[in-house]
PDB file of C-alpha atoms in Angstrom:
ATOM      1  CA  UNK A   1       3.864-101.868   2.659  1.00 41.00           C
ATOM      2  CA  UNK A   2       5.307 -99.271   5.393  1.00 41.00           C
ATOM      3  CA  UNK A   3       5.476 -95.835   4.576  1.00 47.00           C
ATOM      4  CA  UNK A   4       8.806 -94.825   5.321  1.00 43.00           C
ATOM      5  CA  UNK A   5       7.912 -91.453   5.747  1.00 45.00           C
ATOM      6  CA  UNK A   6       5.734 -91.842   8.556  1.00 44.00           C
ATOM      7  CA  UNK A   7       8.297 -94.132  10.686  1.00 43.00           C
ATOM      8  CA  UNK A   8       9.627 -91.558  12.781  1.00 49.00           C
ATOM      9  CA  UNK A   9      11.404 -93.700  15.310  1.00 46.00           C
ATOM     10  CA  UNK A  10      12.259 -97.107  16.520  1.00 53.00           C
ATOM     11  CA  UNK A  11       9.791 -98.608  19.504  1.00 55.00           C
ATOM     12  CA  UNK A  12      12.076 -98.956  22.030  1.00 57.00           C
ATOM     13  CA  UNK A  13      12.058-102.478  24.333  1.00 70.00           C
ATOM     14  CA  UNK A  14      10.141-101.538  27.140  1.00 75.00           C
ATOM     15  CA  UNK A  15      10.664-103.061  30.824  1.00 81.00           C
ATOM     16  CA  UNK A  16       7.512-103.707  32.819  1.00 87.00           C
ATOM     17  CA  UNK A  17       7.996-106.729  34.966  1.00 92.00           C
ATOM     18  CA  UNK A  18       9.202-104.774  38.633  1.00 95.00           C
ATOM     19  CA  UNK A  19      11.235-106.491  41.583  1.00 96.00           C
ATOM     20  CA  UNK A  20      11.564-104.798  44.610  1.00 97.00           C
ATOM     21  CA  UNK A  21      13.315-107.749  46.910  1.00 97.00           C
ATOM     22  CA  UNK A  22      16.612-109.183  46.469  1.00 96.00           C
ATOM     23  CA  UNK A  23      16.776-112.379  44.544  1.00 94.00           C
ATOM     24  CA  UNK A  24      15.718-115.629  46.536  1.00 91.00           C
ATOM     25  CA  UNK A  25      17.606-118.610  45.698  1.00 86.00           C
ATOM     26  CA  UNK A  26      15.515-119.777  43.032  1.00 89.00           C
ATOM     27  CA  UNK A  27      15.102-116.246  41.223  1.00 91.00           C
ATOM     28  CA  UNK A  28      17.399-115.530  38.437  1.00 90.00           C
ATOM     29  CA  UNK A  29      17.136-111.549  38.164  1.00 92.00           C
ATOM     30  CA  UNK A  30      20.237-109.615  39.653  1.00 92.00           C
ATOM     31  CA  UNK A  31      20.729-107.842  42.647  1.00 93.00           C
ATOM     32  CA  UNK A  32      20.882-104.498  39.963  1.00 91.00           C
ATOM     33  CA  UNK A  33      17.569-105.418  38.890  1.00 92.00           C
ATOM     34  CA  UNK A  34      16.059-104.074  42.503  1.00 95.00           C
ATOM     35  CA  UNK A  35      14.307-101.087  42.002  1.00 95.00           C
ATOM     36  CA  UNK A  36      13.032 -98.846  44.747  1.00 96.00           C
ATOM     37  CA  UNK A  37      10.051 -99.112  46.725  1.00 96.00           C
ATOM     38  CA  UNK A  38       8.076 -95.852  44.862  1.00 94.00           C
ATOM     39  CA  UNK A  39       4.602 -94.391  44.810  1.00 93.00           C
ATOM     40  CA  UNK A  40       4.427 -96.525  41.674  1.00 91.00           C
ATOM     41  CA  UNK A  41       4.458 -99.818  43.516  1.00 94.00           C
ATOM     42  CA  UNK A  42       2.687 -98.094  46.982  1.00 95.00           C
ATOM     43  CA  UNK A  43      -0.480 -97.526  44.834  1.00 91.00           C
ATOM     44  CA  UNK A  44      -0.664-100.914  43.484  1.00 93.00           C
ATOM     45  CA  UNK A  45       0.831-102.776  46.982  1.00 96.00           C
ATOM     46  CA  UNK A  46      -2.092-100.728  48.606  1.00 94.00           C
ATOM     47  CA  UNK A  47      -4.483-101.886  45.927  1.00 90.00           C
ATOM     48  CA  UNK A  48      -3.588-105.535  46.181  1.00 92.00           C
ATOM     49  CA  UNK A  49      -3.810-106.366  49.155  1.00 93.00           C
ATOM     50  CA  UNK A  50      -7.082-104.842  49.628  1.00 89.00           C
ATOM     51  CA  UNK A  51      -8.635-107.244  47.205  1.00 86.00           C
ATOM     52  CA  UNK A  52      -6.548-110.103  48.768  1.00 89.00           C
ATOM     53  CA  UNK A  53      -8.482-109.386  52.134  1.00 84.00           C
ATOM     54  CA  UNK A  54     -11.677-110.023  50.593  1.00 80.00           C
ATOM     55  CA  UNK A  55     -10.922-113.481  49.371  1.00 76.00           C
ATOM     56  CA  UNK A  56     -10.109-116.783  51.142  1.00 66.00           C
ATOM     57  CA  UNK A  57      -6.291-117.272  52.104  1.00 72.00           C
ATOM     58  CA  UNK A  58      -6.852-118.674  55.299  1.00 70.00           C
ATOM     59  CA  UNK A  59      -3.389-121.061  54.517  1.00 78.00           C
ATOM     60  CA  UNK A  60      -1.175-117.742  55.116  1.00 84.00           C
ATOM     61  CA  UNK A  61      -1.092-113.946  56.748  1.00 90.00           C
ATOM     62  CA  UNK A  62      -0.535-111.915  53.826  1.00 91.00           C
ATOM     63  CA  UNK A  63       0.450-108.724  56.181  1.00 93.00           C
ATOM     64  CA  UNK A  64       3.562-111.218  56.697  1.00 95.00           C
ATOM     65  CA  UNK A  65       4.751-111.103  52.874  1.00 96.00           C
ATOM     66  CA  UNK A  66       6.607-108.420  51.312  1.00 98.00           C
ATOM     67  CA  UNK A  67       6.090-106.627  47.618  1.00 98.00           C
ATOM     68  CA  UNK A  68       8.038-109.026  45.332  1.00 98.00           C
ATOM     69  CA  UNK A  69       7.811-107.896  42.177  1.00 97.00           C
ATOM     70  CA  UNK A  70       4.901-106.283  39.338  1.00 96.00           C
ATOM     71  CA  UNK A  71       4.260-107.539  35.745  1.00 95.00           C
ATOM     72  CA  UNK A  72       1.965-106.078  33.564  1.00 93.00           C
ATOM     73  CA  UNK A  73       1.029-108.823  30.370  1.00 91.00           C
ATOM     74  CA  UNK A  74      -0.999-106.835  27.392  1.00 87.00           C
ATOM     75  CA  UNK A  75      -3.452-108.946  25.764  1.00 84.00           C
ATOM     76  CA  UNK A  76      -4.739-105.822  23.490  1.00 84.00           C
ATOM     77  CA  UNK A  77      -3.345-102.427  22.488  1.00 85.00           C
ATOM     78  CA  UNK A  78      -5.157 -99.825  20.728  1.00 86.00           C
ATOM     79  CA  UNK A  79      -3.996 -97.112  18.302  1.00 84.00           C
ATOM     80  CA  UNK A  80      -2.744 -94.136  19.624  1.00 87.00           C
ATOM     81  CA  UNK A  81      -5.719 -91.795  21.105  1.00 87.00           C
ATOM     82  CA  UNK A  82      -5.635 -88.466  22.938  1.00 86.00           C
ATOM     83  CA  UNK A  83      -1.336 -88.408  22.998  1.00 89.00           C
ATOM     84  CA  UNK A  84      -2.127 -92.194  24.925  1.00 91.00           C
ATOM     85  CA  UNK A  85      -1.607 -95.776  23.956  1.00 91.00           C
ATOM     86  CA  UNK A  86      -3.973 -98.108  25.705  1.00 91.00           C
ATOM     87  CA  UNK A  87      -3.694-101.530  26.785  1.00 89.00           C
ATOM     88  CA  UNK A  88      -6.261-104.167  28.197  1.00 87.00           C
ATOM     89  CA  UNK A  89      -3.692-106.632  30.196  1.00 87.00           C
ATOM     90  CA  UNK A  90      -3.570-108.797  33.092  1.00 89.00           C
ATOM     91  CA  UNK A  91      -1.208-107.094  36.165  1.00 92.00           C
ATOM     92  CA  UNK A  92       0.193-109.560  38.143  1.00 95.00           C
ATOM     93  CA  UNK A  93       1.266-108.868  41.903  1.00 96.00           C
ATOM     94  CA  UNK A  94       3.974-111.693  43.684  1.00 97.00           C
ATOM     95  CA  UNK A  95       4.587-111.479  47.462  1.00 97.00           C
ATOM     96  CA  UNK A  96       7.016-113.330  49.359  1.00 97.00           C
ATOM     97  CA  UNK A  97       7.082-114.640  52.850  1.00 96.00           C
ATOM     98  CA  UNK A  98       9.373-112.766  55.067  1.00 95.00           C
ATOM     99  CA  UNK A  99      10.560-116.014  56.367  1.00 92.00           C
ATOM    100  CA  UNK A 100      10.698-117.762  53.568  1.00 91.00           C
ATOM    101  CA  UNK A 101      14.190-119.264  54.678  1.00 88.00           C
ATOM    102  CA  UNK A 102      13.225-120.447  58.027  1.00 86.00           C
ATOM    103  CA  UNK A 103      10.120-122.243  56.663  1.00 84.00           C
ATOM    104  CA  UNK A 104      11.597-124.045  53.868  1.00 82.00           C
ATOM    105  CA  UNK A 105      13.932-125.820  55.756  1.00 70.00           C
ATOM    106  CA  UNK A 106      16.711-127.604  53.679  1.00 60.00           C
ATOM    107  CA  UNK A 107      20.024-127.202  53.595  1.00 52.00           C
ATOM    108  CA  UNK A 108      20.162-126.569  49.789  1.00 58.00           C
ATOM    109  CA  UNK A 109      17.453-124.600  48.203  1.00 62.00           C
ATOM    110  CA  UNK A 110      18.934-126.057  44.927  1.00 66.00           C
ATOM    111  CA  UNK A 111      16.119-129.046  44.934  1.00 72.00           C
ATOM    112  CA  UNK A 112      13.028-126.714  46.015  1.00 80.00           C
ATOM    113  CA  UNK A 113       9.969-127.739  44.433  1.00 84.00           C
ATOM    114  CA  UNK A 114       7.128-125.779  42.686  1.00 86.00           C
ATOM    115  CA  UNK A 115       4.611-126.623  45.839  1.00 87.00           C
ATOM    116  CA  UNK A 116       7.469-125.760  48.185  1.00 86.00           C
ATOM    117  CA  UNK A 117       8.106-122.516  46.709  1.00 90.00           C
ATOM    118  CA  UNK A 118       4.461-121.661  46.478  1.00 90.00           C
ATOM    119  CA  UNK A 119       4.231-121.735  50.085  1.00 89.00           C
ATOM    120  CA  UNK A 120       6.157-119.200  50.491  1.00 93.00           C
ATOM    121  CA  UNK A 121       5.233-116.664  47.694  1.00 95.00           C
ATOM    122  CA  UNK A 122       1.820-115.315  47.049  1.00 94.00           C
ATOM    123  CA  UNK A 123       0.078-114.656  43.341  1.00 94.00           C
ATOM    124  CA  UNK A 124      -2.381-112.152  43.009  1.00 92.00           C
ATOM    125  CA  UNK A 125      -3.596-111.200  39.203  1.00 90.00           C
ATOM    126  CA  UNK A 126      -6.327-108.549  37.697  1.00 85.00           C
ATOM    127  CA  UNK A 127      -7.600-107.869  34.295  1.00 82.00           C
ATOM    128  CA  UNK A 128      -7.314-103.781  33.993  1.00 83.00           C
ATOM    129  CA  UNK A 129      -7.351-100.716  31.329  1.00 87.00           C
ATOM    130  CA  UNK A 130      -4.530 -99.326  31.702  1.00 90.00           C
ATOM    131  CA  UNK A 131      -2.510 -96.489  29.333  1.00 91.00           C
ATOM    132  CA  UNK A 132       0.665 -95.316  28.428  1.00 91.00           C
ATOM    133  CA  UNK A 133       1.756 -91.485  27.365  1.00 91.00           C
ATOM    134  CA  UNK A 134       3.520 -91.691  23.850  1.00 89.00           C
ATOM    135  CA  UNK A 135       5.773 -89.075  24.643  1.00 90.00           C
ATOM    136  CA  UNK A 136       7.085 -91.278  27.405  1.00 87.00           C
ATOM    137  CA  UNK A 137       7.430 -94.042  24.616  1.00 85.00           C
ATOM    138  CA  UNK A 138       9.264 -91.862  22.455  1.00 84.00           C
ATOM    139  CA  UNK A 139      11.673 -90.531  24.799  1.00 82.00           C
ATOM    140  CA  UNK A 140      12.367 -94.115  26.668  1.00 76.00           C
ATOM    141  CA  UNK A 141      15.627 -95.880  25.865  1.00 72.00           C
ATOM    142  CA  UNK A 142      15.735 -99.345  24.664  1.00 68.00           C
ATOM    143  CA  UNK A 143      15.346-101.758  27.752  1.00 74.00           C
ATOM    144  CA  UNK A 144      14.232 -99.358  29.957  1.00 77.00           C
ATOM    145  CA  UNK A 145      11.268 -98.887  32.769  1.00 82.00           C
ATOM    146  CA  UNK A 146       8.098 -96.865  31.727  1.00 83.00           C
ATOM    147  CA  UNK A 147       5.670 -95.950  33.488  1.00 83.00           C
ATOM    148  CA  UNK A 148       1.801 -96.687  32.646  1.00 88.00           C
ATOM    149  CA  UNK A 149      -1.293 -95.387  34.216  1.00 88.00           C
ATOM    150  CA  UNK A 150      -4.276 -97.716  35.970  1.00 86.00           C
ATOM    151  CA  UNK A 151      -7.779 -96.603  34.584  1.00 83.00           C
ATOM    152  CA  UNK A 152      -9.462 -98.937  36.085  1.00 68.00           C
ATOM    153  CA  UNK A 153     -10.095-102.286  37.890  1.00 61.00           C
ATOM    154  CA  UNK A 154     -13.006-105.049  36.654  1.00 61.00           C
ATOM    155  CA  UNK A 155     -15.846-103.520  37.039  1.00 65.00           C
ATOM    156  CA  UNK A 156     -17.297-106.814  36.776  1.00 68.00           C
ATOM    157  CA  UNK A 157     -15.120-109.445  38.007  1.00 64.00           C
ATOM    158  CA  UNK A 158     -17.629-112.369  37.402  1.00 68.00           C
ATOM    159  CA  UNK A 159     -17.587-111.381  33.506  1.00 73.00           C
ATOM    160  CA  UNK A 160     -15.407-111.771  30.996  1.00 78.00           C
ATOM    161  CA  UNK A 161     -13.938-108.278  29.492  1.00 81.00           C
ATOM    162  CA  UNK A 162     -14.130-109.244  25.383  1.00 87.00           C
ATOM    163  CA  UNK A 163     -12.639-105.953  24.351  1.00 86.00           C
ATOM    164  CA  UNK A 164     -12.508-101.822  24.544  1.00 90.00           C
ATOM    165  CA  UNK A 165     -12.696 -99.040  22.363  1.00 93.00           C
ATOM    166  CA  UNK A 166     -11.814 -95.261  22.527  1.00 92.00           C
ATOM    167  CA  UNK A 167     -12.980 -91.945  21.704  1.00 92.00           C
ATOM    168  CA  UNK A 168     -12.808 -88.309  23.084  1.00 90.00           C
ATOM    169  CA  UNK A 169     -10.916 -89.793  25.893  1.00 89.00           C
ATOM    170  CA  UNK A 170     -13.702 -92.085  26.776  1.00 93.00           C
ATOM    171  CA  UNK A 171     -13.329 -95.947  27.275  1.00 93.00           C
ATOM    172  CA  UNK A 172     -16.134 -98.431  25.794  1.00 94.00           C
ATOM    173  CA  UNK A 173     -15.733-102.000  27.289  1.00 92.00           C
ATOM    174  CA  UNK A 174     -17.723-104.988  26.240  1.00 92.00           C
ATOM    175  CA  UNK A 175     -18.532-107.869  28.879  1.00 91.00           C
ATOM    176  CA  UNK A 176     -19.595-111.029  28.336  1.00 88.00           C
ATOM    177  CA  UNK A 177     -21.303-112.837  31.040  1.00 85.00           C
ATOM    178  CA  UNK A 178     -19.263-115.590  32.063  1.00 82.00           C
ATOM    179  CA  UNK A 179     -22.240-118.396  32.851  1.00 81.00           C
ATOM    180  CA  UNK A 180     -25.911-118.254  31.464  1.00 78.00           C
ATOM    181  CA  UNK A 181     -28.441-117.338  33.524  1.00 80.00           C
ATOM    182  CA  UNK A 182     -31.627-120.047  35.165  1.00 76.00           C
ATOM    183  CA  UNK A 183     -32.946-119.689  31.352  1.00 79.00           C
ATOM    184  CA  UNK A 184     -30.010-120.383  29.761  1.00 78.00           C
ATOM    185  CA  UNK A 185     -29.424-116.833  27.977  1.00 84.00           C
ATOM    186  CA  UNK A 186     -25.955-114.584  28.493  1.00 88.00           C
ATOM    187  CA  UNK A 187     -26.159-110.879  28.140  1.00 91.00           C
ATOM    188  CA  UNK A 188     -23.688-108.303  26.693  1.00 93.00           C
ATOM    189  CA  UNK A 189     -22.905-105.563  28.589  1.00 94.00           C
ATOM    190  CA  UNK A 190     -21.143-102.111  27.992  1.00 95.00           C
ATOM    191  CA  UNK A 191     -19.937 -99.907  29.887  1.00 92.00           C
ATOM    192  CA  UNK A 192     -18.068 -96.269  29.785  1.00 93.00           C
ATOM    193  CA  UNK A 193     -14.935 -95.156  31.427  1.00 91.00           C
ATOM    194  CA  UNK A 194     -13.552 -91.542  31.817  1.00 90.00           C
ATOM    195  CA  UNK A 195     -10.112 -91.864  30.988  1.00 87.00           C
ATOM    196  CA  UNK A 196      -8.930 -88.804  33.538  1.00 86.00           C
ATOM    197  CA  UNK A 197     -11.188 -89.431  36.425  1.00 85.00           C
ATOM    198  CA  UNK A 198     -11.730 -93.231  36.472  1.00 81.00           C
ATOM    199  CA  UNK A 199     -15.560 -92.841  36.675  1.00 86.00           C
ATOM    200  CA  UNK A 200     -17.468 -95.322  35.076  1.00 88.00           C
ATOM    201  CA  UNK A 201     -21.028 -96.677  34.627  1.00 91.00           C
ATOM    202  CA  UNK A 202     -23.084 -99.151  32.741  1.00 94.00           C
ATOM    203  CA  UNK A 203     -24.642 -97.733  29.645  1.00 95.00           C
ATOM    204  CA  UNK A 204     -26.426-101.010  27.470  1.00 96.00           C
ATOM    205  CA  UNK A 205     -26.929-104.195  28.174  1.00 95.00           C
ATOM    206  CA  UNK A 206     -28.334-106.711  25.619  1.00 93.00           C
ATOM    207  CA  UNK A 207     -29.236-110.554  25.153  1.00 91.00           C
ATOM    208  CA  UNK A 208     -26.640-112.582  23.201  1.00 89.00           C
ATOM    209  CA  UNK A 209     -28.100-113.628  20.088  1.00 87.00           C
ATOM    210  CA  UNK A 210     -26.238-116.938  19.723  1.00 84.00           C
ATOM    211  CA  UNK A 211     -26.500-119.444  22.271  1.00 79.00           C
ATOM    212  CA  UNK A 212     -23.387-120.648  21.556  1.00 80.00           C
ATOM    213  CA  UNK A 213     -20.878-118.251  20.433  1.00 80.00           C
ATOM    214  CA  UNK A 214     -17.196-116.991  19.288  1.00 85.00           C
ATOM    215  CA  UNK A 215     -15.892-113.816  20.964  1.00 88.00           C
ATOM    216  CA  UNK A 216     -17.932-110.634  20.624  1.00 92.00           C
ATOM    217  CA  UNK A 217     -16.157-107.534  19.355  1.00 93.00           C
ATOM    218  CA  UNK A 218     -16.929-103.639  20.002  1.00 95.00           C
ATOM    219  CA  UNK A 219     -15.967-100.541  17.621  1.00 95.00           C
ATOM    220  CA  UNK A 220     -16.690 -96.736  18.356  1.00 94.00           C
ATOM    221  CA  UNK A 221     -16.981 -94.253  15.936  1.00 94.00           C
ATOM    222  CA  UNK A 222     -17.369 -90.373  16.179  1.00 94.00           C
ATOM    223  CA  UNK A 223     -21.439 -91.087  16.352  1.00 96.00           C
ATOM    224  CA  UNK A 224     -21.352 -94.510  17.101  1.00 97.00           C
ATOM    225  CA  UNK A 225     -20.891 -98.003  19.150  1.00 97.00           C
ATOM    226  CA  UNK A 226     -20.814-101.097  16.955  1.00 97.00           C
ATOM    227  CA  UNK A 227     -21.546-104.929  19.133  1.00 96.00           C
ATOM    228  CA  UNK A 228     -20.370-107.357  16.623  1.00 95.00           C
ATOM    229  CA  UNK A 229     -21.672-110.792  17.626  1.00 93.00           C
ATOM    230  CA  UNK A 230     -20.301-114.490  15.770  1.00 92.00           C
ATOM    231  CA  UNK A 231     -21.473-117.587  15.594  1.00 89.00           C
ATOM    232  CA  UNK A 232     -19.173-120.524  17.004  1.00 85.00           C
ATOM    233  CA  UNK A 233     -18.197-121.459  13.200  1.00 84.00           C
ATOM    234  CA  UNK A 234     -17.749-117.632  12.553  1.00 84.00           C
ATOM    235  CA  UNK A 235     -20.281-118.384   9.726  1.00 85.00           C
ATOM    236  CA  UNK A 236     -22.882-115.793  11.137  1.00 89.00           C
ATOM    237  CA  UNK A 237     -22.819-112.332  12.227  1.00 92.00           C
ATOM    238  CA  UNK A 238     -24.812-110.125  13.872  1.00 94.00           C
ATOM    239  CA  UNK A 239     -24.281-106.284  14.420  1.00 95.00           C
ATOM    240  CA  UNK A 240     -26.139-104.084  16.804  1.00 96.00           C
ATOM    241  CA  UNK A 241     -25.221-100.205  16.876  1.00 97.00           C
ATOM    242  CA  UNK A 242     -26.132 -97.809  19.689  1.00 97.00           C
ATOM    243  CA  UNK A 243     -25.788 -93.917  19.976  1.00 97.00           C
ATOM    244  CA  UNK A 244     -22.317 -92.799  22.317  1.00 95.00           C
ATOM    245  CA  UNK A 245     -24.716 -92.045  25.013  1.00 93.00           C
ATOM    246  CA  UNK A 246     -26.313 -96.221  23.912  1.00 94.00           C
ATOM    247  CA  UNK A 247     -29.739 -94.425  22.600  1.00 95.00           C
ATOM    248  CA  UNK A 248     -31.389 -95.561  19.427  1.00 96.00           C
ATOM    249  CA  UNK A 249     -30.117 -99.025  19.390  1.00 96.00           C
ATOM    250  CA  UNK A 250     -30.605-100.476  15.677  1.00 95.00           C
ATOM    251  CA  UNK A 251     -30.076-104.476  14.256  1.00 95.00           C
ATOM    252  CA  UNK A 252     -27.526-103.907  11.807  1.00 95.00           C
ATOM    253  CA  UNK A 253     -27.373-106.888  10.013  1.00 92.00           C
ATOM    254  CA  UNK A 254     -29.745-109.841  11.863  1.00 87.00           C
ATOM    255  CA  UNK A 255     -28.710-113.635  11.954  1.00 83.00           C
ATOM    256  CA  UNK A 256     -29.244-114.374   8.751  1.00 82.00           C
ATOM    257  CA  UNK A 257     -27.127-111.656   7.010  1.00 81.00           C
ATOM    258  CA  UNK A 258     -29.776-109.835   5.841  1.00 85.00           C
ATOM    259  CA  UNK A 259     -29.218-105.446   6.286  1.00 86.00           C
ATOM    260  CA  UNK A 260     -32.667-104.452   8.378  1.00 81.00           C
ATOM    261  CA  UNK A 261     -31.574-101.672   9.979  1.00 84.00           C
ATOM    262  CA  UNK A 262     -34.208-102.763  12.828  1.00 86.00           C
ATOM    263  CA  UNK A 263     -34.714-100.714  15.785  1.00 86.00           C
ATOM    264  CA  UNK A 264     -34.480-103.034  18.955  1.00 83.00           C
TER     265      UNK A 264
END
């Protein structure tokens, strides 16, 4: 049950999907919808397109599309650390073609097509840490644009990113290696973010112990860094805990269930 004494105000809705161009004719946002070309969307225009240039879109010039809109979709929040709120989420950047009316050429854009449309927009996406002030939360009105911070972009884009945790202002993440290696294994790998400066670094690595697996989960504590590791089934579990600074790594509990309290 809620504790009505610690509900001290209603979440507001909050806005994050951004459109900076006027409506094309298949959009259905409003004119009033347009919001202005800020430092807000500079930073993450500037941001995009550099990591557009370094992959293959040799069907279009992307210096010939204009910021369409931002979207920001949180997969995970955590509990409120440090005055902050912070979400792992997928940002998604659209561009559009600057003549995206002389190249589809019908006389009705009523009967456009997916494909056709695609032609003339551009999707860019990134997996990112990103936070959110609570004050700003607290003081937003319902339906209304708030801002959030970037921490960081993947710092390994070949991995998956299984989850975070927080303390002291410092960001754990957990990654999962997407593909197994010439033997067959997949490693876990974690790595430490400064929330204010954005500097990060690899601090542990390890060897799945389950060849076939369910998502891996992390946990910090004042003292410690908990790996949790399942089985596919979710019938075994293994947990691995490392020091903050990922010293004095210790088996937990081992495959079998059994408390060993193994150093590794």
């Amino acid at each position: 049950m809620f504790d009505i004494n610690k509900i001290k105000y209603q979440i507001p809705r909050l806005k994050l999907l951004r459109y900076y161009l006027p409506p094309a004719e298949w959009n259905s946002y409003r004119e009033e919808d347009i919001l202005p070309y800020d430092s807000f969307a500079e930073k993450v225009d500037e941001t995009a397109r550099k990591r557009i240039s370094t992959t293959d879109v040799a069907d279009r010039d992307i210096d010939n599309y204009n910021l369409d809109s931002i979207n920001l979709y949180a997969r995970e929040l955590s509990e409120v650390s440090d005055g902050y709120i912070y979400i792992f989420g997928m940002q998604v950047v659209n561009y559009r073609d600057r003549e995206y009316k002389e190249k589809l050429v019908k006389s009705s854009f009523r009967g456009l097509t997916s494909e056709e449309i695609g032609k003339v927009m551009y999707e860019t996406d990134e997996y990112k840490i990103f936070r959110i002030k609570v004050e700003d939360v607290k003081n937003t009105l319902d339906k209304s644009y708030i801002n959030y911070e970037i921490i960081n972009a993947s710092l390994r884009d070949e991995d998956v990113l299984e989850g975070f945790a927080i303390r002291d202002k410092v960001i754990y993440l957990l990654y999962n290696d997407f593909s197994a290696n010439e033997k067959g294994d997949k490693n876990l790998y974690v790595f430490s973010i400064d929330s204010d400066t954005g500097l990060s670094k690899e601090i542990y690595k390890k060897k799945n112990f389950f060849s076939e697996q369910s998502d891996p989960e992390i946990f910090c504590t004042d003292r410690h860094i908990f790996i949790y590791e399942y089985s596919n089934d979710y019938e075994k579990t293994c947990i691995t805990r490392i020091d903050r600074d990922a010293s004095n790594p210790v088996l937990v509990i081992d495959e079998n269930g059994e408390i060993g309290m193994k150093p590794l």
